[in-house]
Amino acid sequence: MPINNERDLERAVEEFQRLSDAPAGSPDERRRRELDAEIKAFYVQNMDELRVAKPRHE
């Protein structure tokens, strides 16, 4: 799931948090690592444009 905007970022962070208890070596753990890399990459690429804090989209 590429992260292309802040809405995608919110979804990725939610999924990342949901997978916090994923067992080592499981597909969920691999997904969590993938999300971690994608989230970090998005922040690096967009750090100048992101707001420091913002309300959740409901």
mmCIF file with all atom_site columns, N, CA and C in Angstrom, residues 23-46:
data_model
loop_
_atom_site.group_PDB
_atom_site.id
_atom_site.type_symbol
_atom_site.label_atom_id
_atom_site.label_alt_id
_atom_site.label_comp_id
_atom_site.label_asym_id
_atom_site.label_entity_id
_atom_site.label_seq_id
_atom_site.pdbx_PDB_ins_code
_atom_site.Cartn_x
_atom_site.Cartn_y
_atom_site.Cartn_z
_atom_site.occupancy
_atom_site.B_iso_or_equiv
_atom_site.pdbx_formal_charge
_atom_site.auth_seq_id
_atom_site.auth_comp_id
_atom_site.auth_asym_id
_atom_site.auth_atom_id
_atom_site.pdbx_PDB_model_num
ATOM 1  N N  . PRO A 1 23 ? 2.854  -11.859 16.234 1.00 0.00 ? 23 PRO A N  1
ATOM 2  C CA . PRO A 1 23 ? 3.902  -12.805 16.616 1.00 0.00 ? 23 PRO A CA 1
ATOM 3  C C  . PRO A 1 23 ? 5.104  -12.735 15.667 1.00 0.00 ? 23 PRO A C  1
ATOM 4  N N  . ALA A 1 24 ? 6.285  -12.946 16.222 1.00 0.00 ? 24 ALA A N  1
ATOM 5  C CA . ALA A 1 24 ? 7.513  -12.937 15.426 1.00 0.00 ? 24 ALA A CA 1
ATOM 6  C C  . ALA A 1 24 ? 7.420  -13.963 14.301 1.00 0.00 ? 24 ALA A C  1
ATOM 7  N N  . GLY A 1 25 ? 7.827  -13.551 13.111 1.00 0.00 ? 25 GLY A N  1
ATOM 8  C CA . GLY A 1 25 ? 7.853  -14.450 11.962 1.00 0.00 ? 25 GLY A CA 1
ATOM 9  C C  . GLY A 1 25 ? 6.518  -14.620 11.269 1.00 0.00 ? 25 GLY A C  1
ATOM 10 N N  . SER A 1 26 ? 5.481  -13.989 11.769 1.00 0.00 ? 26 SER A N  1
ATOM 11 C CA . SER A 1 26 ? 4.152  -14.143 11.180 1.00 0.00 ? 26 SER A CA 1
ATOM 12 C C  . SER A 1 26 ? 3.972  -13.172 9.996  1.00 0.00 ? 26 SER A C  1
ATOM 13 N N  . PRO A 1 27 ? 2.994  -13.453 9.147  1.00 0.00 ? 27 PRO A N  1
ATOM 14 C CA . PRO A 1 27 ? 2.685  -12.509 8.067  1.00 0.00 ? 27 PRO A CA 1
ATOM 15 C C  . PRO A 1 27 ? 2.318  -11.120 8.598  1.00 0.00 ? 27 PRO A C  1
ATOM 16 N N  . ASP A 1 28 ? 1.660  -11.072 9.756  1.00 0.00 ? 28 ASP A N  1
ATOM 17 C CA . ASP A 1 28 ? 1.315  -9.774  10.344 1.00 0.00 ? 28 ASP A CA 1
ATOM 18 C C  . ASP A 1 28 ? 2.566  -9.012  10.767 1.00 0.00 ? 28 ASP A C  1
ATOM 19 N N  . GLU A 1 29 ? 3.560  -9.715  11.278 1.00 0.00 ? 29 GLU A N  1
ATOM 20 C CA . GLU A 1 29 ? 4.805  -9.040  11.646 1.00 0.00 ? 29 GLU A CA 1
ATOM 21 C C  . GLU A 1 29 ? 5.496  -8.498  10.401 1.00 0.00 ? 29 GLU A C  1
ATOM 22 N N  . ARG A 1 30 ? 5.502  -9.268  9.321  1.00 0.00 ? 30 ARG A N  1
ATOM 23 C CA . ARG A 1 30 ? 6.095  -8.785  8.069  1.00 0.00 ? 30 ARG A CA 1
ATOM 24 C C  . ARG A 1 30 ? 5.353  -7.551  7.565  1.00 0.00 ? 30 ARG A C  1
ATOM 25 N N  . ARG A 1 31 ? 4.028  -7.582  7.659  1.00 0.00 ? 31 ARG A N  1
ATOM 26 C CA . ARG A 1 31 ? 3.223  -6.433  7.239  1.00 0.00 ? 31 ARG A CA 1
ATOM 27 C C  . ARG A 1 31 ? 3.536  -5.217  8.093  1.00 0.00 ? 31 ARG A C  1
ATOM 28 N N  . ARG A 1 32 ? 3.699  -5.415  9.389  1.00 0.00 ? 32 ARG A N  1
ATOM 29 C CA . ARG A 1 32 ? 4.035  -4.311  10.289 1.00 0.00 ? 32 ARG A CA 1
ATOM 30 C C  . ARG A 1 32 ? 5.384  -3.703  9.915  1.00 0.00 ? 32 ARG A C  1
ATOM 31 N N  . ARG A 1 33 ? 6.360  -4.539  9.588  1.00 0.00 ? 33 ARG A N  1
ATOM 32 C CA . ARG A 1 33 ? 7.670  -4.021  9.165  1.00 0.00 ? 33 ARG A CA 1
ATOM 33 C C  . ARG A 1 33 ? 7.555  -3.249  7.856  1.00 0.00 ? 33 ARG A C  1
ATOM 34 N N  . GLU A 1 34 ? 6.749  -3.759  6.922  1.00 0.00 ? 34 GLU A N  1
ATOM 35 C CA . GLU A 1 34 ? 6.537  -3.049  5.654  1.00 0.00 ? 34 GLU A CA 1
ATOM 36 C C  . GLU A 1 34 ? 5.900  -1.682  5.900  1.00 0.00 ? 34 GLU A C  1
ATOM 37 N N  . LEU A 1 35 ? 4.876  -1.660  6.743  1.00 0.00 ? 35 LEU A N  1
ATOM 38 C CA . LEU A 1 35 ? 4.217  -0.396  7.072  1.00 0.00 ? 35 LEU A CA 1
ATOM 39 C C  . LEU A 1 35 ? 5.193  0.575   7.733  1.00 0.00 ? 35 LEU A C  1
ATOM 40 N N  . ASP A 1 36 ? 6.010  0.073   8.624  1.00 0.00 ? 36 ASP A N  1
ATOM 41 C CA . ASP A 1 36 ? 6.998  0.911   9.296  1.00 0.00 ? 36 ASP A CA 1
ATOM 42 C C  . ASP A 1 36 ? 7.905  1.594   8.271  1.00 0.00 ? 36 ASP A C  1
ATOM 43 N N  . ALA A 1 37 ? 8.391  0.833   7.314  1.00 0.00 ? 37 ALA A N  1
ATOM 44 C CA . ALA A 1 37 ? 9.262  1.391   6.281  1.00 0.00 ? 37 ALA A CA 1
ATOM 45 C C  . ALA A 1 37 ? 8.520  2.413   5.417  1.00 0.00 ? 37 ALA A C  1
ATOM 46 N N  . GLU A 1 38 ? 7.279  2.103   5.050  1.00 0.00 ? 38 GLU A N  1
ATOM 47 C CA . GLU A 1 38 ? 6.496  3.018   4.216  1.00 0.00 ? 38 GLU A CA 1
ATOM 48 C C  . GLU A 1 38 ? 6.175  4.312   4.960  1.00 0.00 ? 38 GLU A C  1
ATOM 49 N N  . ILE A 1 39 ? 5.830  4.195   6.230  1.00 0.00 ? 39 ILE A N  1
ATOM 50 C CA . ILE A 1 39 ? 5.520  5.376   7.041  1.00 0.00 ? 39 ILE A CA 1
ATOM 51 C C  . ILE A 1 39 ? 6.756  6.257   7.178  1.00 0.00 ? 39 ILE A C  1
ATOM 52 N N  . LYS A 1 40 ? 7.885  5.655   7.488  1.00 0.00 ? 40 LYS A N  1
ATOM 53 C CA . LYS A 1 40 ? 9.127  6.423   7.626  1.00 0.00 ? 40 LYS A CA 1
ATOM 54 C C  . LYS A 1 40 ? 9.497  7.098   6.308  1.00 0.00 ? 40 LYS A C  1
ATOM 55 N N  . ALA A 1 41 ? 9.350  6.389   5.198  1.00 0.00 ? 41 ALA A N  1
ATOM 56 C CA . ALA A 1 41 ? 9.676  6.962   3.887  1.00 0.00 ? 41 ALA A CA 1
ATOM 57 C C  . ALA A 1 41 ? 8.776  8.150   3.580  1.00 0.00 ? 41 ALA A C  1
ATOM 58 N N  . PHE A 1 42 ? 7.490  8.023   3.906  1.00 0.00 ? 42 PHE A N  1
ATOM 59 C CA . PHE A 1 42 ? 6.567  9.132   3.661  1.00 0.00 ? 42 PHE A CA 1
ATOM 60 C C  . PHE A 1 42 ? 6.984  10.353  4.473  1.00 0.00 ? 42 PHE A C  1
ATOM 61 N N  . TYR A 1 43 ? 7.327  10.145  5.745  1.00 0.00 ? 43 TYR A N  1
ATOM 62 C CA . TYR A 1 43 ? 7.753  11.262  6.586  1.00 0.00 ? 43 TYR A CA 1
ATOM 63 C C  . TYR A 1 43 ? 9.016  11.928  6.030  1.00 0.00 ? 43 TYR A C  1
ATOM 64 N N  . VAL A 1 44 ? 9.978  11.139  5.606  1.00 0.00 ? 44 VAL A N  1
ATOM 65 C CA . VAL A 1 44 ? 11.217 11.704  5.063  1.00 0.00 ? 44 VAL A CA 1
ATOM 66 C C  . VAL A 1 44 ? 10.930 12.519  3.801  1.00 0.00 ? 44 VAL A C  1
ATOM 67 N N  . GLN A 1 45 ? 10.091 11.990  2.926  1.00 0.00 ? 45 GLN A N  1
ATOM 68 C CA . GLN A 1 45 ? 9.786  12.662  1.671  1.00 0.00 ? 45 GLN A CA 1
ATOM 69 C C  . GLN A 1 45 ? 8.926  13.906  1.854  1.00 0.00 ? 45 GLN A C  1
ATOM 70 N N  . ASN A 1 46 ? 8.141  13.959  2.925  1.00 0.00 ? 46 ASN A N  1
ATOM 71 C CA . ASN A 1 46 ? 7.158  15.034  3.090  1.00 0.00 ? 46 ASN A CA 1
ATOM 72 C C  . ASN A 1 46 ? 7.318  15.837  4.371  1.00 0.00 ? 46 ASN A C  1
#
